[in-house]
XYZ file of C-alpha atoms in Angstrom:
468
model
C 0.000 0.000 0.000
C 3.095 2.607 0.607
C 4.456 1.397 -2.581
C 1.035 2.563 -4.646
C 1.193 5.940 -2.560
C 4.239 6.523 -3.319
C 4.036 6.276 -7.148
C 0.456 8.131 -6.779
C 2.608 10.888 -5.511
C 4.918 11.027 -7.922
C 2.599 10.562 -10.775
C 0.701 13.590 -9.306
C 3.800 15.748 -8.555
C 6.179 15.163 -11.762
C 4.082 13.806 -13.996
C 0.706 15.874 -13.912
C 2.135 19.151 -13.914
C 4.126 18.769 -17.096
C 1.509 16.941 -18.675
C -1.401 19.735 -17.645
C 1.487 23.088 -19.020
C 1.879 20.863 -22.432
C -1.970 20.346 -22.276
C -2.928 24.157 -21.713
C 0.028 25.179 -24.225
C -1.731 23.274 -27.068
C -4.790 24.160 -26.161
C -3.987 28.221 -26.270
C -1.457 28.102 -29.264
C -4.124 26.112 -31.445
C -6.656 28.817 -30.763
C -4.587 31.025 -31.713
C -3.858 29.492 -35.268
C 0.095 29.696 -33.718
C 2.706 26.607 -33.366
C 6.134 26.218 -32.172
C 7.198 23.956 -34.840
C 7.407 20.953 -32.840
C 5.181 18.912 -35.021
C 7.007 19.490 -37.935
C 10.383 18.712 -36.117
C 8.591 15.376 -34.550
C 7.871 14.796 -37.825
C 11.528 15.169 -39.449
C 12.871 13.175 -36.233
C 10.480 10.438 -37.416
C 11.232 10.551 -41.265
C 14.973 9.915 -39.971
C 14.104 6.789 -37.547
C 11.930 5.122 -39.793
C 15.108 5.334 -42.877
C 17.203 4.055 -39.981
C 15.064 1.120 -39.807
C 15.079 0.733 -43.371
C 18.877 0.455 -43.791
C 18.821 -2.658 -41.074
C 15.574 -4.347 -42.524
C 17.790 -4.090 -46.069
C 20.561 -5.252 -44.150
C 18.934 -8.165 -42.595
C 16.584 -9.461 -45.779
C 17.546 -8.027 -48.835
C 15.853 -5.070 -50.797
C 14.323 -7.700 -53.069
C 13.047 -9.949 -50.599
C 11.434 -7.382 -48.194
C 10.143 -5.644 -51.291
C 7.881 -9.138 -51.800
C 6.677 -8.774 -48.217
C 6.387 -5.399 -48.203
C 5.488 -3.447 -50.806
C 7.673 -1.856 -53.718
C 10.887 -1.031 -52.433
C 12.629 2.560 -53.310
C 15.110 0.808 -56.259
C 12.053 -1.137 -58.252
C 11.602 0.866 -60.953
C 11.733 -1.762 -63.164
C 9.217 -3.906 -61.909
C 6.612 -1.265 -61.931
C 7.359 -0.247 -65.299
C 6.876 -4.175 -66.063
C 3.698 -3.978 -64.019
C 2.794 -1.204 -66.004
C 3.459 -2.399 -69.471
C 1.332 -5.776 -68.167
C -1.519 -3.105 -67.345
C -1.212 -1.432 -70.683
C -1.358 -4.519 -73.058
C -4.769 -5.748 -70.717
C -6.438 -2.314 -71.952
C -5.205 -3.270 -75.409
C -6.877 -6.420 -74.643
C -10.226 -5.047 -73.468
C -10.769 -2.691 -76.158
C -10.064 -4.465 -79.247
C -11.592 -7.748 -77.591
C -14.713 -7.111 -76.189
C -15.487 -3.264 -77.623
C -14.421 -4.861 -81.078
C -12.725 -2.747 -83.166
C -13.762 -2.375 -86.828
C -12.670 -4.333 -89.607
C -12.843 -3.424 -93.515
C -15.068 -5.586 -95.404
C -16.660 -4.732 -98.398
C -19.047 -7.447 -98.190
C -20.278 -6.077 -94.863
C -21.085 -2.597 -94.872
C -21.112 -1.892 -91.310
C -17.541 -2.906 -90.662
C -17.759 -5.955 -88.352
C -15.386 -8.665 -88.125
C -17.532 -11.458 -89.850
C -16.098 -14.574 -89.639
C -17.917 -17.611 -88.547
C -18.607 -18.023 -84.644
C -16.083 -20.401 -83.219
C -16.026 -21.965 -79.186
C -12.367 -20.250 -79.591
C -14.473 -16.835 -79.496
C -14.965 -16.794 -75.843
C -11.999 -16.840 -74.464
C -10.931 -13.625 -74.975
C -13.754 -12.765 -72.586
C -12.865 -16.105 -70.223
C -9.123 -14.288 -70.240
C -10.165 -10.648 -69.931
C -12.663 -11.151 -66.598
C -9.970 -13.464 -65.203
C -7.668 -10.680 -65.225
C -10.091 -7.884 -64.341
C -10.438 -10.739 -61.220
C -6.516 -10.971 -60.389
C -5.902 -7.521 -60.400
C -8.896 -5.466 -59.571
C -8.411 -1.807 -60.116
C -11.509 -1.171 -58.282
C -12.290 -3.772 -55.330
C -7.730 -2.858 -54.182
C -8.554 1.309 -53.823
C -10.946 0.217 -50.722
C -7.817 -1.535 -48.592
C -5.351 0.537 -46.888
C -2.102 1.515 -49.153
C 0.724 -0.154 -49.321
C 3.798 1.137 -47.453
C 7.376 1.211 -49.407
C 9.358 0.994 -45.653
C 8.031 -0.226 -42.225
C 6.570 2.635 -39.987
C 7.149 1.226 -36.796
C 3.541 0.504 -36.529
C 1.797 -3.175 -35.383
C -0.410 -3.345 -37.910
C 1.784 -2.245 -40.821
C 4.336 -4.583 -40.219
C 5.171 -8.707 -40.577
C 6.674 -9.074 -36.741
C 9.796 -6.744 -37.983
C 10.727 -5.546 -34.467
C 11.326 -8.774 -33.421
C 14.432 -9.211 -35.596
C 17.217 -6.891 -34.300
C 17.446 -5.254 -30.757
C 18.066 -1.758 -32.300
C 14.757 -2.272 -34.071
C 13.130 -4.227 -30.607
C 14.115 -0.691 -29.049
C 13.032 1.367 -31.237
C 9.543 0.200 -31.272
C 9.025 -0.284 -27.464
C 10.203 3.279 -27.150
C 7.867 4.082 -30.254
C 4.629 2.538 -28.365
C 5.381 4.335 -24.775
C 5.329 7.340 -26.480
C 1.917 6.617 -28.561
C 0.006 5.052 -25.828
C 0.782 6.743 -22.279
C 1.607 10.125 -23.469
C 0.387 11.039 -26.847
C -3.131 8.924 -26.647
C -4.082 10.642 -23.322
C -2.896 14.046 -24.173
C -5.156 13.707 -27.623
C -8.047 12.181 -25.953
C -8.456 14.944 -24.029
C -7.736 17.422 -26.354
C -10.421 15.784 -28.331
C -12.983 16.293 -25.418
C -12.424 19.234 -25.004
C -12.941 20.441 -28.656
C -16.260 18.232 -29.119
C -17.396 19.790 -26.071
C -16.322 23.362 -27.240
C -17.929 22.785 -30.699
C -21.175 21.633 -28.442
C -21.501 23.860 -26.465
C -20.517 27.174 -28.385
C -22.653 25.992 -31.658
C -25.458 26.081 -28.679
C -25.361 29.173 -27.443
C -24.646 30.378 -31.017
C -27.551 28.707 -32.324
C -30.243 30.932 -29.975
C -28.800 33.954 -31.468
C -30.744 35.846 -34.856
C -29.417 35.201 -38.173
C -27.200 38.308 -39.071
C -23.829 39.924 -39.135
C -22.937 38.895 -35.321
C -24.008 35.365 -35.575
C -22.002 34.861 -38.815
C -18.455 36.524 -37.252
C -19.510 34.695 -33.844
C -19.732 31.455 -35.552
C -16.910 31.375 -38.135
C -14.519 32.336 -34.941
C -15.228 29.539 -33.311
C -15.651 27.148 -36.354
C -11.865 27.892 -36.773
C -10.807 28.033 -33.119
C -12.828 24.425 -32.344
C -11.667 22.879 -35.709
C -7.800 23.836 -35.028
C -8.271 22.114 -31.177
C -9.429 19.313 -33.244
C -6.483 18.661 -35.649
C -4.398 18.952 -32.711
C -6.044 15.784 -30.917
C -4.343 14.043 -33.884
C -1.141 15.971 -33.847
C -2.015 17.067 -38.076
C 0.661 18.614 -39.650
C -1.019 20.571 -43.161
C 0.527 21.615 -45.764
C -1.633 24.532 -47.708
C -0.394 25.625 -51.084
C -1.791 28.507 -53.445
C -4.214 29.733 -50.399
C -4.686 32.826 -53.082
C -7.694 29.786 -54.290
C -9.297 29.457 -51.201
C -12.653 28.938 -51.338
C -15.129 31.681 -51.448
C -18.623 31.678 -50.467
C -19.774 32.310 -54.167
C -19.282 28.632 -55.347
C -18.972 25.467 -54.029
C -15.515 23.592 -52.932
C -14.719 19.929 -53.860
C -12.573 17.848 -52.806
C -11.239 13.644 -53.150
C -12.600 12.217 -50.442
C -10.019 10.283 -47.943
C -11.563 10.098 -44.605
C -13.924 12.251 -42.491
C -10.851 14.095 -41.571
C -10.834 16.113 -44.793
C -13.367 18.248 -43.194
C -10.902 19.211 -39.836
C -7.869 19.520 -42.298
C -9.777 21.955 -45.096
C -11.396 23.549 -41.539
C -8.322 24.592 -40.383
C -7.961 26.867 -42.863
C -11.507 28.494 -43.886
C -15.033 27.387 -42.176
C -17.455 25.621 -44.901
C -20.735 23.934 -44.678
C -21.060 20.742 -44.840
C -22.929 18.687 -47.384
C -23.111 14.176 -46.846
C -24.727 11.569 -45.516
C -26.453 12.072 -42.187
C -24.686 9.620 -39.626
C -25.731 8.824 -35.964
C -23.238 8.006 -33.353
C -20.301 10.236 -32.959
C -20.245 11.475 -36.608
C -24.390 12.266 -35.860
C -23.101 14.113 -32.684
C -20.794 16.200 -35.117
C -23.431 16.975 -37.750
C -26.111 17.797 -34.862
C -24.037 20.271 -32.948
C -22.608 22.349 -36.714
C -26.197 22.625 -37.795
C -27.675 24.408 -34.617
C -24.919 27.469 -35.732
C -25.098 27.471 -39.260
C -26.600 25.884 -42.870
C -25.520 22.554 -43.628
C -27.011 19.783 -45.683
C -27.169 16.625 -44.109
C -29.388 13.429 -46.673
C -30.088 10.111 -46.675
C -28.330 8.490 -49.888
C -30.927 5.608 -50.244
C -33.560 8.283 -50.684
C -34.445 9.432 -54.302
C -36.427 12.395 -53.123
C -33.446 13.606 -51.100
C -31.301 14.237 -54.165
C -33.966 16.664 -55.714
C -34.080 18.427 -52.215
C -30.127 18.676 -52.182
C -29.730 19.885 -55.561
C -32.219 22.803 -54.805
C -30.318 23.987 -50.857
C -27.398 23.651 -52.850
C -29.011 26.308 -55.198
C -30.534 28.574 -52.786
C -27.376 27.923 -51.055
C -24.577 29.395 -53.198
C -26.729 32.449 -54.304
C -27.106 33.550 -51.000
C -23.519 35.834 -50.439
C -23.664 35.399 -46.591
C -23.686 31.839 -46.299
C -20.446 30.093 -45.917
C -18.769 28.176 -48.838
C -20.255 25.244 -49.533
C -17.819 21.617 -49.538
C -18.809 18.546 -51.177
C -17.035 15.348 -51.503
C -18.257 13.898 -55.498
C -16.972 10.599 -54.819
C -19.346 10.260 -52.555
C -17.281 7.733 -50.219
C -13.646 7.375 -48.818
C -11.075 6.352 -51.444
C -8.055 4.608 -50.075
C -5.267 8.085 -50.807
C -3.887 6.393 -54.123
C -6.885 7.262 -56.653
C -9.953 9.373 -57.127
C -12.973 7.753 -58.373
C -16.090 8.988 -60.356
C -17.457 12.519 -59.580
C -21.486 12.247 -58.774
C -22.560 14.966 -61.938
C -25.280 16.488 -59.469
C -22.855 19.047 -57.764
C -21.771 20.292 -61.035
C -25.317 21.140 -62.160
C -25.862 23.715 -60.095
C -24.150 26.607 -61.304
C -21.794 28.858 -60.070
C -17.730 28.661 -59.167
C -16.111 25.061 -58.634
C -13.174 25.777 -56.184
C -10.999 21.848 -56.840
C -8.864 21.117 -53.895
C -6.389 18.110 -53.831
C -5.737 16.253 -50.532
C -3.047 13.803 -50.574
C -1.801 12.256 -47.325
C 1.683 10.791 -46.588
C 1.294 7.044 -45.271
C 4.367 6.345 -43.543
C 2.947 8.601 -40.550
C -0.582 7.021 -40.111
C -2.828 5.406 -42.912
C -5.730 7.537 -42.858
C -8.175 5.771 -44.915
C -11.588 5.068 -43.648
C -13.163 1.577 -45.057
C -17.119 3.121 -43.501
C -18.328 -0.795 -44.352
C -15.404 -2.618 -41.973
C -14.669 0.036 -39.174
C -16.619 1.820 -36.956
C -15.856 5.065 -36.169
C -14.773 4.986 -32.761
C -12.683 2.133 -33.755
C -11.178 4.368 -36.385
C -10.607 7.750 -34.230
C -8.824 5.279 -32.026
C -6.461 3.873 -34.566
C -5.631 8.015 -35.383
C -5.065 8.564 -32.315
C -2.676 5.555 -31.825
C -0.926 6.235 -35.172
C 1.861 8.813 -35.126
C 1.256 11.312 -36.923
C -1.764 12.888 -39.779
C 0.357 14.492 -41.974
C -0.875 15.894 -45.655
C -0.572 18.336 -48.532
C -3.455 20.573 -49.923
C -3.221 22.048 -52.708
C -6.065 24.870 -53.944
C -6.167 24.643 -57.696
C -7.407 28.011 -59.463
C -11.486 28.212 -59.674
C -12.925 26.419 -62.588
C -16.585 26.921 -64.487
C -18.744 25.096 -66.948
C -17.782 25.934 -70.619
C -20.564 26.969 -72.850
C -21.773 23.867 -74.491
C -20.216 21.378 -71.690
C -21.972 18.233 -70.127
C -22.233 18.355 -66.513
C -20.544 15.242 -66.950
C -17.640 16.386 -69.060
C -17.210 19.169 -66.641
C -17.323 16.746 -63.732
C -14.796 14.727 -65.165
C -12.898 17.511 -65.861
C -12.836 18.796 -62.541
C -11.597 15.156 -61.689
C -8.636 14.864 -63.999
C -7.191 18.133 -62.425
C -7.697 17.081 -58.977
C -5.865 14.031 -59.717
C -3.366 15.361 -61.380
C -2.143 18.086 -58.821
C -2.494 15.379 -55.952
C -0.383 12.790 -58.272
C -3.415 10.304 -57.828
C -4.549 8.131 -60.583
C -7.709 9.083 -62.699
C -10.147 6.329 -62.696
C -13.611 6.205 -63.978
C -15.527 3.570 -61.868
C -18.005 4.686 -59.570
C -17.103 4.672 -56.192
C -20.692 3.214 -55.323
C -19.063 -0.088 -55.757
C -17.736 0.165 -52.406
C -21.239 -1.214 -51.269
C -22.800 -2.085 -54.086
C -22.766 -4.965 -57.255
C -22.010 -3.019 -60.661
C -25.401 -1.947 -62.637
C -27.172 -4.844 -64.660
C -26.695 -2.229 -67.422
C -23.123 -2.864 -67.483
C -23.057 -6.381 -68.113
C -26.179 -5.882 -70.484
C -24.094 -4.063 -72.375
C -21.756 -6.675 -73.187
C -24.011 -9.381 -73.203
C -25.528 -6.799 -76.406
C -22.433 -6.439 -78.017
C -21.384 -9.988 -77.833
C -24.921 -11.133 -78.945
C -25.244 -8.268 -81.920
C -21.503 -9.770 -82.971
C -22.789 -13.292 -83.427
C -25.849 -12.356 -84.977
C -23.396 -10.412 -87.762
C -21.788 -13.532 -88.174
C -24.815 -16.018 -88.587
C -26.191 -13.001 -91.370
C -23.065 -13.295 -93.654
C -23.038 -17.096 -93.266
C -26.577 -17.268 -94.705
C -25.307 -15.256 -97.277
C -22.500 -16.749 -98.400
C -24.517 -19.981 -98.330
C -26.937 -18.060 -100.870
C -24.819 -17.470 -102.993
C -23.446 -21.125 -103.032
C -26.426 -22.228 -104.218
């Protein structure tokens, strides 16, 4: 019993005090919009341990062998341009093959290849879907990415601190530090911005709609959402903030994880437009509407999308509103990719303001998979994770040329985002995440394969004609 007093008593005397002057210092300098630079020199400290753990893993396996358990390692450049040119000659595949190219024939005057149907026919298609099966563009951007070095994580590794003592201490150091002093310190700072953001959007909320209310509640929009980002220790990169959003348009973004809405945050309050959520994400969404417009649907309901489309409307032509943000993609892509834009937001009218987010790994992977994790479950593997550290970049305001699709437009939106964020361009619809593809698709397949064969039975009759 003197034993547990005494460590109580040390705990509370050289422990606590420390712990409660870092607490209060984060607390004052995030409200503030200030910081010492610590993060980004924790950051640069880490960069430096994990290549130190690099150079023994090397040492110990081989590049080439703890590439194969690991990832790509930083010297196989020419196995992804092999994996590349593999990926290049399956499109070849897939478009002559089963969009079939055009043939000249002047005995068929639509072009088709005409030859008579043969069991041989199918395999192209047996070969293609096999392939699409093996390496599945789509079904691979829902998993977390790939890592080209260990990050001294648990669950990014394959037992590599077991194999060297320099590694052995590096990690246990590594997980005091995460668990008993950066978990506590950014639970609490956590609490203490949720209950901020409660509180404040309260007491905001009973106020009338006018000048005071808006200055009132973007203050403490920013002040809360900076606390926030510190309760993962988020170190942002903004570039080009000459693009920031304005509250004539609308702001979208590639969509990583709910955490795309603290990181743009920190920089410029929005409202909010996705899925209504209960639990802790419903606690969010509850508390930001009492203070200000957002627009919060149900994506199984048809009739919601004709009631977004119009608040988005009213929304953007109304000058004292705050800019609206919108995620296309409609779900969280895993950081290497964007995926299909939903056309509906660029129908409205008005400025698109693109903005790239692209997050560095090695620090904590902060992909959300919504259908496996919960999202306690997730805030807790942020908060055990070392770092969230990312780039934004605002691209330059785009509008709808005269004469341009809303899908065109969408898609062009798209290609830029991807481009800035060096993510790859891909057309599937990110629906797929919790859905089957459309019957449409395969129909159209099924057509083309069927109207192919019919072609070919036509010309046989033919010829046979003209046998006789």
């Amino acid at each position: 019993m003197a034993v547990v007093d005494a460590l109580a008593t040390v705990a509370l005397t050289v422990v606590l005090p420390p712990f409660i002057m870092v607490l209060v210092s984060v607390l004052v300098l995030a409200s503030l919009g200030k910081s010492l630079g610590l993060r980004q020199r924790y950051v640069q400290f880490l960069l430096k341990v994990f290549e130190d753990g690099n150079r023994i893993l090397v040492k110990k396996f081989g590049r080439q062998r703890l590439s194969k358990n690991y990832g790509k390692g930083s010297g196989d450049e020419q196995e992804e341009e092999e994996e590349e040119e593999d990926y290049v000659s399956r499109e070849v595949i897939c478009r002559d093959k089963l969009v079939l190219r055009p043939t000249v024939d002047k005995d068929n005057s639509e072009g088709l290849d005409t030859h008579e149907f043969e069991l041989g026919d199918c395999l192209d298609y047996i070969r293609t879907g096999m392939e699409a099966i093996v390496d599945d563009e789509v079904t691979k951007r829902f998993s977390a990415e790939e890592l080209t070095s260990w990050n001294f994580l648990t669950r990014t590794n394959c037992q590599y601190e077991f194999i060297s003592v320099r590694l052995t201490i590096f990690w246990v150091v590594g997980f005091i530090l995460r668990y008993f002093l950066l978990l506590p310190l950014r639970i609490l700072i956590l609490l203490i911005g949720m209950a901020q953001l409660v509180v404040m959007t309260l007491l905001i909320g009973m106020l009338p709609d006018g000048p005071l209310k808006r200055n009132l509640c973007w203050y403490f929009y920013i002040t809360t959402f900076r606390i926030l980002n510190r309760s993962l220790s988020c170190v942002v990169t903004y570039h080009n903030r000459h693009n920031k959003p304005r509250s004539d348009g609308i702001c979208v973004a590639n969509h990583t994880t709910p955490i795309d809405c603290l990181v743009l945050a920190y920089d410029n309050c929005y409202s909010y437009v996705g899925q209504r959520h209960g639990g802790f994400l419903g606690i969010f969404q509850r508390a930001l509407s009492r203070a200000s417009a957002h627009i919060w649907f149900e994506r199984s309901e048809s009739k919601d999308r004709f009631a977004v489309a119009r608040r988005l409307r009213e929304h953007v032509e109304d000058p004292d509103k705050l800019p609206i943000l919108i995620f296309p993609e409609g779900t969280c892509i895993n950081n290497t990719s964007v995926m299909q834009f939903k056309k509906g937001t660029f129908e409205v009218g008005g400025i698109i303001y693109p903005v790239a987010i692209k997050y560095d790994p090695r620090f904590g992977d902060a992909f959300w998979n919504s259908s496996k994790e919960s999202m306690l479950s997730y805030i807790y593997m942020m908060m055990t994770s070392w770092a969230i550290v990312c780039d934004v970049w605002y691209l330059p305001p785009m509008t709808r040329r005269e004469g341009e699709s809303s899908i065109d437009f969408a898609n062009r939106v798209k290609a830029e985002i991807a481009r800035q964020g060096g993510l790859v361009d891909l057309v599937w619809d990110g629906g797929l995440k919790r859905s089957a593809p459309k019957i449409e698709w395969k129909q159209q397949y099924q057509q083309e394969f069927s109207r192919r064969l019919k072609v070919q039975n036509v010309d046989t009759a033919k010829k046979e004609e003209k046998t006789e």
